[in-house]
Amino acid sequence: MHSAMEAWNETAAGGEQVRDIPEPCTVILFGASGDLAGRKLIPSLFRLFQEGHLPVEFTVVGVSLSPMGHEEFRAGMRLAAARALGADRVDEAAWNLFARGLYYMTLDVSSAQDYARLGELLGQVEVERRTRSNRLFYLAVSPTLFGEVVERLGASGLSRPHASGWSRIVVEKPFGTDLSSARRLNTRMHRYFDEERIYRMDHYLGKEMVQNLLVLRFANGIFEPLWSRQYIDHVQVTCAEPLGVEGRGGYYEHAGVVRDMIQNHVFQVLSLIAMEPPASLEPEAVRDAKVQVLETARPFTPERIRAECVRGQYGPGLITGTPVCGYRQEPGVSPTSGVETYAMLTMRFDSPRWAGVPFYVRSGKRLKERATEVVVQFKEGQGNLFGTEQREGMSANQLLIRIQPNESVTLRVAMKAPGREVRVRDMDMSYVYASPQEGPPPEAYERLLLDSMLGVSTLYTREDMVERAWELVMPVLDAWSTEGAEPNYAAGSWGPEAARRLLESHGRTWNER
Ligand SMILES: NC(=O)C1=CN([C@@H]2O[C@H](COP(=O)(O)OP(=O)(O)OC[C@H]3O[C@@H](n4cnc5c(N)ncnc54)[C@H](OP(=O)(O)O)[C@@H]3O)[C@@H](O)[C@H]2O)C=CC1
Ligand SMILES: O=C1O[C@H](COP(=O)(O)O)[C@@H](O)[C@H](O)[C@H]1O
């Protein structure tokens, strides 16, 4: 069995080509006719297969409510892969080989008989494909169905590892809608799956630059000594999207940005930036370090929420010159909705490393541009030898980690402007992640799907992390639920004015273009 350490090291060393291929296995894809399956999961599995990261016996059994035969499913997934990857990136021969391993079954998640039929189909398919009974159940259905599927897998005996293989489960986000529902779901899952067999998906952890945060912090001798209150003034974490709710108004009305982005994706990035060095790169060590830093996060009190958090909702506006409606006019959204589409929280960690250093985190829909980034703002150098006149156009050092798009790392440093006089100005030293020739980095789902088949859980969220993240945001959700958000920023802007004013009142500014 491939060790987690080897898997991580190979990737950290840039050795994608030397990664192991998982044992032949079957992915049982719940929600196979859904949006995520067609847009991300099947295209990612196909890319892995096409590039030789999956064994030729690799099999998918898609299940969902729609009546469909195997051939219809294969044809639908062929179109979906071409749409997601671009027709020219789907090699015909590779697709035909991959498609032989695609099966479909109509299943109602609440029908016990359907799970019995699923068990029979899996038995037949495993004989036909000559694979051992290595089974990965992937729950890409509505989160309201997660508990039911798990119970039924348990009752039917499908959750138990078969004599000749392993059995794991991947659960999509959101994991719960609040602390108590997340706890209930964890309890339900643990009745049938041990924690080591549960993979809670957060696709941000599969993004190349999110993985690079560990390398950047711990493989470079120069950053770790500076990574504390002594040298860092503050940190900004931004996940901005120009997209609106994209037809998911019904879901978003029960979610809002704190549940949709902050409790999961933003906190994952935040914990990688703020955590102490892990004892090793083993999955449990990295996951321990991430939870431990969240344990030191200062709880939100009503006063802190009022003084240090901002919420917003987009009104009508322009996105790249095109008029778009406000949130309340989106399909499936109440015309008086008080759901927040923007949130900014000031996080504070009560630890020797971070005392006094604010971490400003924000995320929003219909913002000016797509930008997921971390800004580490260093303090002004002490005892600066250069006078104010010479330092015109110079600011304190800054490390900008651009997670997407245009993945890059930029260090802002002071340099002498060319000329006879000594004038100091900012200069950016950048590492741009992918050159145009290399193309974009791999889709996050590719890395994560492969890891779940290899049994590597580092980039999946552990039970305690999910619960701690919910615990932290609950006071904010509670406070904001009593009084709804009002439209207070125009689509295409950088969000509510209050967020700008808040940073200004702290003597700081957002990194915005
Ligand atoms: N779409 C996205 O971009 C993202 C989605 N996710 C998560 O992924 C999951 C799936 O989302 P998404 O694909 O958008 O959802 P969709 O609504 O597009 O798909 C839902 C799927 O569930 C199936 N389904 C519904 N009811 C039943 C039932 N009773 N029995 C069996 N199958 C059923 C549907 O089958 P049928 O259509 O045949 O009725 C369909 O295949 C959710 O948890 C979501 O939060 C996470 C991140 C991003
Ligand atoms: O999980 C989600 O993520 C997307 C943003 O993902 P990205 O990879 O495009 O940054 C977000 O649009 C969606 O609302 C949310 O559910």
XYZ file of C-alpha atoms and ligand atoms in Angstrom:
577
model
C 0.000 0.000 0.000
C 1.267 3.410 -0.945
C 2.036 5.485 2.129
C 0.578 8.926 2.593
C 4.073 10.319 2.949
C 5.201 8.939 -0.372
C 2.085 10.242 -2.074
C 2.580 13.713 -0.686
C 6.315 13.823 -1.309
C 5.961 12.822 -4.888
C 3.548 15.645 -5.527
C 5.519 18.115 -3.481
C 8.565 17.229 -5.558
C 6.552 17.879 -8.688
C 6.661 14.178 -9.502
C 3.071 13.766 -10.718
C 4.227 11.123 -13.177
C 5.636 8.859 -10.451
C 2.427 8.713 -8.362
C 0.942 5.284 -7.761
C -2.014 3.959 -9.644
C -4.783 2.835 -7.282
C -5.866 -0.787 -7.177
C -8.756 -1.488 -9.558
C -11.892 -0.200 -7.899
C -15.488 0.816 -8.510
C -16.831 4.301 -7.821
C -20.524 4.123 -6.980
C -21.627 7.592 -7.965
C -24.857 8.702 -6.253
C -26.274 11.662 -8.189
C -24.852 10.438 -11.500
C -27.373 12.411 -13.566
C -26.696 15.621 -11.631
C -24.763 18.789 -12.358
C -21.627 17.986 -10.358
C -21.263 14.504 -11.838
C -21.450 15.779 -15.410
C -19.472 18.976 -14.973
C -16.687 17.846 -12.671
C -16.652 14.234 -11.497
C -16.869 12.209 -14.706
C -14.606 14.629 -16.646
C -12.017 14.439 -13.833
C -12.167 10.647 -13.667
C -11.806 10.476 -17.425
C -8.782 12.807 -17.410
C -7.134 10.657 -14.753
C -7.854 7.560 -16.847
C -6.667 9.155 -20.084
C -3.426 10.218 -18.476
C -2.714 6.769 -17.105
C -3.423 7.450 -13.426
C -6.207 4.863 -13.225
C -6.053 1.162 -14.005
C -7.739 -0.089 -17.138
C -10.270 -2.045 -15.020
C -11.468 1.202 -13.385
C -15.267 1.172 -13.123
C -18.056 3.643 -12.321
C -21.570 2.607 -11.390
C -23.720 5.725 -11.670
C -26.968 5.773 -9.703
C -29.778 8.318 -9.603
C -33.523 8.583 -10.010
C -33.742 9.097 -13.782
C -34.538 5.935 -15.710
C -31.674 5.269 -18.111
C -29.710 2.363 -19.554
C -25.920 1.916 -19.533
C -25.573 3.126 -23.135
C -27.611 6.254 -22.564
C -25.532 7.042 -19.502
C -22.299 6.534 -21.462
C -23.510 8.811 -24.276
C -24.584 11.502 -21.794
C -21.248 11.383 -19.991
C -19.366 11.563 -23.313
C -21.131 14.845 -24.082
C -20.544 16.085 -20.544
C -16.813 15.301 -20.741
C -16.501 17.079 -24.085
C -18.325 20.099 -22.696
C -16.210 20.252 -19.560
C -12.793 19.501 -21.050
C -13.181 20.713 -24.634
C -13.902 18.200 -27.405
C -10.266 18.183 -28.546
C -9.084 16.998 -25.113
C -11.202 13.848 -25.202
C -9.231 11.175 -26.997
C -11.658 8.860 -28.785
C -9.793 5.606 -28.096
C -9.272 6.491 -24.443
C -12.934 7.429 -24.074
C -14.100 4.141 -25.581
C -11.942 2.207 -23.160
C -13.114 4.337 -20.216
C -16.780 4.084 -21.275
C -16.657 0.290 -21.145
C -16.342 0.693 -17.403
C -19.375 3.007 -17.046
C -22.589 1.409 -15.776
C -25.871 2.923 -14.659
C -28.678 1.922 -12.376
C -31.898 3.719 -11.499
C -32.060 3.896 -7.730
C -34.203 5.757 -5.261
C -32.071 6.521 -2.231
C -34.994 5.694 0.067
C -35.744 2.236 -1.357
C -34.266 -0.738 0.511
C -34.895 -3.010 -2.496
C -32.848 -0.704 -4.694
C -29.794 -1.176 -2.456
C -30.240 -4.938 -2.682
C -30.285 -4.594 -6.476
C -27.240 -2.345 -6.298
C -25.390 -5.041 -4.346
C -26.224 -7.582 -7.025
C -25.156 -5.267 -9.824
C -21.847 -4.544 -8.086
C -21.199 -8.281 -7.776
C -21.853 -8.812 -11.493
C -19.837 -5.807 -12.579
C -16.856 -6.828 -10.465
C -16.844 -10.254 -12.127
C -17.226 -8.716 -15.584
C -14.454 -6.179 -14.967
C -12.298 -8.678 -13.085
C -11.826 -6.275 -10.192
C -11.682 -6.937 -6.502
C -14.486 -5.465 -4.412
C -12.789 -2.125 -3.754
C -15.711 0.260 -3.504
C -15.809 4.033 -3.240
C -19.295 5.379 -2.556
C -19.457 8.988 -3.728
C -22.416 11.038 -2.457
C -23.097 13.747 -5.054
C -26.764 14.109 -4.111
C -28.504 16.820 -2.152
C -27.011 17.130 1.357
C -30.475 16.421 2.752
C -30.077 12.852 1.440
C -26.582 12.116 2.837
C -27.880 10.628 6.095
C -30.438 8.445 4.382
C -27.925 7.028 1.887
C -25.501 6.218 4.686
C -28.209 4.468 6.735
C -29.288 2.423 3.748
C -25.751 1.485 2.809
C -25.330 0.341 6.393
C -28.614 -1.577 6.579
C -27.958 -3.337 3.279
C -24.470 -4.356 4.367
C -22.879 -2.467 1.454
C -20.940 -0.191 3.796
C -18.927 -3.125 5.166
C -15.640 -3.838 3.454
C -16.044 -6.908 1.312
C -13.763 -9.881 2.000
C -11.773 -8.995 -1.097
C -11.463 -5.253 -0.906
C -11.969 -1.941 0.815
C -15.045 0.262 1.189
C -14.827 4.051 1.569
C -17.245 6.928 1.312
C -16.775 10.424 -0.110
C -19.302 13.034 1.014
C -19.801 16.254 -0.895
C -20.208 19.585 0.787
C -21.945 21.089 2.653
C -21.404 18.750 5.589
C -24.370 19.810 7.705
C -26.074 23.156 7.754
C -25.048 24.066 11.293
C -23.133 22.594 14.212
C -25.845 20.262 15.441
C -26.708 18.857 11.998
C -22.997 18.283 11.283
C -22.650 16.435 14.590
C -25.724 14.345 13.831
C -24.390 13.448 10.401
C -20.999 12.503 11.845
C -22.710 10.244 14.384
C -24.823 8.605 11.684
C -21.838 8.028 9.441
C -19.731 6.554 12.215
C -22.331 3.849 12.789
C -21.289 2.311 9.487
C -17.966 3.850 8.463
C -14.878 4.408 10.648
C -13.373 7.873 10.380
C -10.477 6.508 8.250
C -12.987 5.428 5.620
C -14.815 8.783 5.472
C -13.592 11.382 2.980
C -15.303 14.764 3.417
C -14.838 16.711 0.234
C -13.690 20.317 0.113
C -12.568 20.883 -3.431
C -10.470 23.916 -2.430
C -7.977 21.531 -0.865
C -7.370 20.014 -4.288
C -6.435 23.329 -5.872
C -2.776 23.457 -6.812
C -2.054 26.710 -5.028
C -3.809 25.600 -1.852
C -1.531 22.554 -1.794
C 1.345 24.896 -2.511
C 0.673 26.779 0.742
C 2.281 23.946 2.700
C 5.283 23.866 0.414
C 5.664 27.631 0.408
C 5.544 27.850 4.189
C 7.546 24.816 5.173
C 9.943 24.058 2.319
C 11.407 27.592 2.318
C 13.734 28.524 5.122
C 13.045 32.227 4.691
C 9.340 32.417 5.471
C 8.816 30.470 8.684
C 10.992 32.758 10.864
C 8.960 35.752 9.634
C 5.566 34.042 9.983
C 4.337 35.628 13.207
C 3.143 38.749 14.959
C 6.712 39.990 15.107
C 6.840 40.662 11.364
C 3.290 40.319 10.044
C 0.858 43.216 10.343
C -2.245 41.420 9.083
C -3.467 38.807 6.621
C -6.278 39.007 4.070
C -8.035 35.963 2.620
C -10.370 36.739 -0.277
C -12.633 34.402 -2.286
C -14.395 36.726 -4.711
C -16.663 35.581 -7.515
C -18.332 37.611 -10.277
C -20.814 34.723 -10.617
C -24.232 35.023 -9.038
C -26.183 32.057 -7.722
C -26.351 30.489 -11.210
C -29.760 28.872 -10.985
C -29.081 27.578 -7.447
C -31.298 30.196 -5.791
C -33.336 27.545 -3.982
C -30.216 26.087 -2.369
C -28.637 29.471 -1.680
C -31.710 30.752 0.151
C -30.970 28.163 2.845
C -27.230 28.614 2.696
C -25.806 32.124 2.197
C -22.153 32.813 1.790
C -21.069 31.871 5.319
C -22.362 28.310 4.889
C -21.515 28.084 1.201
C -17.929 29.370 1.256
C -16.617 30.629 4.588
C -17.254 27.690 6.948
C -15.508 25.369 4.498
C -13.311 26.703 1.676
C -12.204 29.940 3.337
C -11.464 28.271 6.686
C -9.411 25.590 4.937
C -7.194 28.211 3.329
C -7.063 30.222 6.548
C -5.980 27.243 8.637
C -3.161 26.356 6.235
C -1.880 29.928 6.459
C -2.178 30.262 10.217
C -1.372 26.760 11.523
C 1.759 25.821 13.421
C 4.219 23.607 11.526
C 2.776 20.086 11.565
C 4.819 17.340 13.214
C 5.112 15.635 9.814
C 3.342 15.545 6.492
C 1.333 12.476 7.446
C -2.406 13.119 6.973
C -3.199 13.088 10.692
C -0.355 15.460 11.569
C -1.424 18.036 8.985
C -5.073 17.682 9.996
C -4.163 18.022 13.678
C -2.309 21.283 12.998
C -5.254 22.700 11.066
C -7.759 21.950 13.815
C -5.421 23.184 16.526
C -5.173 26.645 14.993
C -8.951 26.885 14.719
C -9.092 25.917 18.392
C -7.163 29.114 19.153
C -9.534 31.300 17.088
C -11.256 33.877 19.249
C -15.018 33.206 19.415
C -17.362 35.745 17.895
C -19.303 37.709 20.508
C -22.214 40.041 19.633
C -19.818 42.995 20.085
C -17.192 41.483 17.772
C -19.825 40.689 15.169
C -21.056 44.279 15.221
C -17.615 45.850 15.213
C -15.538 43.460 13.117
C -17.836 41.682 10.660
C -19.755 42.916 7.634
C -22.421 41.232 5.590
C -24.008 42.200 2.326
C -26.345 41.269 -0.445
C -25.908 42.242 -4.088
C -28.288 44.532 -5.827
C -28.494 45.013 -9.606
C -25.334 46.141 -11.344
C -22.908 45.489 -14.172
C -20.618 42.486 -14.576
C -18.018 43.192 -17.253
C -20.350 45.755 -18.768
C -23.435 43.531 -18.825
C -26.414 44.440 -16.634
C -27.316 41.742 -14.113
C -30.154 41.514 -11.626
C -29.915 41.763 -7.876
C -30.020 38.683 -5.633
C -33.688 39.231 -4.765
C -34.597 39.054 -8.450
C -32.812 35.715 -9.038
C -35.022 32.672 -9.816
C -35.894 30.730 -6.679
C -35.078 33.680 -4.387
C -37.620 35.496 -2.250
C -38.122 39.153 -3.306
C -37.620 40.095 0.341
C -34.754 37.660 1.020
C -32.413 38.561 3.858
C -29.753 35.998 2.890
C -26.187 37.287 2.760
C -24.241 36.960 -0.497
C -21.179 38.705 0.964
C -19.486 38.299 4.323
C -16.331 39.635 5.848
C -15.134 38.363 9.220
C -12.188 39.526 11.267
C -10.576 36.409 12.689
C -8.205 36.629 15.637
C -6.065 33.819 17.007
C -5.191 33.955 20.694
C -1.823 32.273 20.386
C 1.749 33.451 21.004
C 2.321 33.436 17.244
C -0.686 35.524 16.239
C -1.690 37.713 19.201
C -2.739 41.098 17.805
C -2.653 40.069 14.125
C -6.069 40.309 12.449
C -6.963 37.904 9.662
C -9.565 39.577 7.467
C -11.493 36.965 5.513
C -14.176 37.729 2.952
C -16.153 36.054 0.241
C -18.935 37.218 -2.013
C -20.967 36.624 -5.122
C -21.235 39.128 -7.973
C -18.046 40.893 -7.003
C -15.867 42.806 -9.402
C -13.582 39.973 -10.403
C -12.739 36.361 -9.772
C -9.983 36.389 -7.221
C -9.094 33.836 -4.589
C -5.991 35.029 -2.837
C -4.092 35.427 0.384
C -2.261 38.646 1.181
C 0.345 38.476 3.925
C 1.078 42.079 4.796
C 4.388 42.517 6.605
C 5.099 45.338 9.036
C 7.112 48.390 8.053
C 10.827 47.807 8.486
C 12.065 49.275 11.749
C 14.681 51.994 11.814
C 14.326 52.589 8.107
C 17.452 54.391 6.917
C 15.644 56.024 4.056
C 13.809 59.299 4.564
C 10.145 59.843 3.695
C 11.115 61.721 0.551
C 13.205 58.838 -0.711
C 10.552 56.298 0.201
C 7.845 57.869 -1.906
C 5.977 55.068 -3.757
C 7.244 52.414 -1.366
C 5.072 50.298 0.909
C 5.777 47.550 3.404
C 6.653 44.094 2.073
C 3.759 41.956 0.981
C 3.423 38.346 -0.050
C 0.526 37.790 -2.429
C -0.519 34.195 -3.003
C -2.920 34.044 -5.889
C -4.880 30.814 -5.665
C -7.004 31.424 -8.748
C -7.140 32.426 -11.477
C -3.597 33.086 -12.791
C -1.975 31.108 -9.985
C 1.117 32.924 -8.766
C 3.182 34.001 -5.789
C 4.407 37.583 -5.666
C 6.734 39.119 -3.131
C 6.670 42.901 -3.021
C 10.059 44.316 -2.100
C 11.655 47.758 -2.088
C 14.220 48.510 -4.793
C 16.157 51.544 -5.880
C 14.543 53.280 -8.819
C 17.145 53.599 -11.596
C 18.737 57.069 -11.657
C 21.347 59.241 -9.963
C 19.249 59.940 -6.937
C 18.368 57.384 -4.324
C 14.650 56.789 -4.627
C 13.060 53.673 -3.289
C 10.043 52.084 -4.880
C 8.101 48.825 -4.815
C 8.968 46.005 -7.129
C 7.117 42.712 -7.509
C 9.067 39.465 -7.749
C 6.630 36.918 -9.140
C 6.479 33.230 -9.763
C 3.667 32.526 -12.209
C 2.521 29.000 -11.704
C 1.527 27.684 -15.138
C 2.974 28.968 -18.377
C 0.584 29.270 -21.347
C 2.319 26.207 -22.845
C 1.685 24.069 -19.775
C -1.999 24.949 -19.739
C -4.070 25.345 -16.607
C -3.272 23.293 -13.493
C -5.217 20.040 -13.014
C -8.800 20.262 -11.862
C -8.984 20.018 -8.067
C -11.336 17.036 -8.279
C -8.717 15.009 -10.146
C -6.243 15.144 -7.310
C -8.893 14.546 -4.653
C -10.584 11.652 -6.426
C -7.246 9.972 -6.956
C -6.313 10.459 -3.298
C -9.543 8.860 -2.112
C -8.815 5.818 -4.276
C -5.238 5.667 -2.982
C -6.450 5.976 0.603
C -4.704 9.305 1.218
C -6.847 11.583 3.363
C -4.568 14.617 3.917
C -6.645 16.811 1.619
C -9.985 15.740 3.058
C -11.684 17.345 6.040
C -11.654 15.497 9.326
C -14.654 15.278 11.634
C -13.222 17.645 14.269
C -12.302 20.302 11.687
C -15.840 20.359 10.291
C -17.312 20.696 13.750
C -14.871 23.365 14.910
C -15.506 25.404 11.767
C -19.252 25.255 12.397
C -18.728 26.137 16.048
C -16.866 29.298 15.021
C -19.438 30.574 12.539
C -22.558 29.695 14.550
C -22.693 32.966 16.554
C -22.396 34.913 13.303
C -25.143 32.890 11.625
C -27.366 33.231 14.676
C -26.839 36.969 14.948
C -27.421 37.539 11.264
C -30.493 35.317 11.066
C -32.489 37.543 13.369
C -32.116 40.533 11.080
C -31.786 39.848 7.359
C -29.264 41.387 4.965
C -30.368 44.244 2.722
C -29.085 44.853 -0.801
C -26.074 47.043 0.002
C -23.623 46.546 -2.823
C -23.970 46.749 -6.567
C -23.177 43.663 -8.606
C -19.737 44.256 -10.110
C -18.377 46.201 -7.133
C -16.001 44.976 -4.415
C -18.812 44.585 -1.891
C -20.338 46.759 0.823
C -18.716 50.082 1.620
C -18.771 49.054 5.279
C -16.057 46.447 4.601
C -13.793 49.106 3.107
C -14.480 51.486 5.989
C -13.833 48.764 8.550
C -10.340 48.111 7.232
C -9.676 51.819 6.912
C -10.654 52.295 10.545
C -7.886 49.783 11.335
C -5.455 51.814 9.198
C -5.413 49.195 6.396
C -6.786 48.736 2.886
C -8.015 45.792 0.867
C -5.880 44.495 -1.917
C -8.156 45.463 -4.812
C -7.460 46.411 -8.373
N -22.974 21.493 -8.640
C -21.897 22.034 -8.084
O -21.169 22.834 -8.671
C -21.499 21.640 -6.709
C -22.224 20.696 -6.004
N -21.800 20.318 -4.761
C -22.561 19.315 -4.007
O -22.745 18.152 -4.796
C -23.993 17.560 -4.515
C -24.766 17.409 -5.808
O -25.012 18.671 -6.352
P -25.560 18.862 -7.832
O -24.947 17.884 -8.756
O -25.447 20.303 -8.128
O -27.108 18.490 -7.652
P -28.191 18.184 -8.778
O -29.485 18.667 -8.242
O -27.761 18.631 -10.110
O -28.212 16.584 -8.815
C -28.815 15.833 -7.796
C -28.696 14.367 -8.135
O -29.335 13.628 -7.095
C -30.225 12.702 -7.687
N -31.355 12.433 -6.813
C -32.271 13.307 -6.318
N -33.159 12.650 -5.563
C -32.817 11.351 -5.580
C -33.348 10.176 -5.000
N -34.425 10.206 -4.225
N -32.727 9.011 -5.243
C -31.631 8.943 -6.025
N -31.075 10.026 -6.588
C -31.667 11.211 -6.388
C -30.688 13.371 -8.951
O -31.217 12.392 -9.795
P -32.267 12.730 -10.985
O -31.774 13.997 -11.609
O -32.115 11.566 -11.869
O -33.591 12.895 -10.355
C -29.373 13.959 -9.430
O -28.605 12.977 -10.065
C -24.649 18.458 -3.459
O -24.343 17.963 -2.193
C -23.962 19.792 -3.668
O -23.993 20.563 -2.497
C -20.655 20.820 -4.195
C -19.902 21.770 -4.841
C -20.281 22.287 -6.127
O -18.504 25.136 -3.278
C -18.718 26.118 -3.970
O -17.709 26.640 -4.668
C -17.961 27.489 -5.798
C -16.646 28.204 -6.079
O -15.690 27.242 -6.431
P -14.467 27.640 -7.396
O -13.674 26.398 -7.460
O -15.093 28.047 -8.693
O -13.788 28.780 -6.735
C -19.065 28.462 -5.531
O -19.398 29.156 -6.724
C -20.287 27.720 -5.051
O -21.300 28.652 -4.709
C -19.956 26.887 -3.845
O -21.058 26.035 -3.536
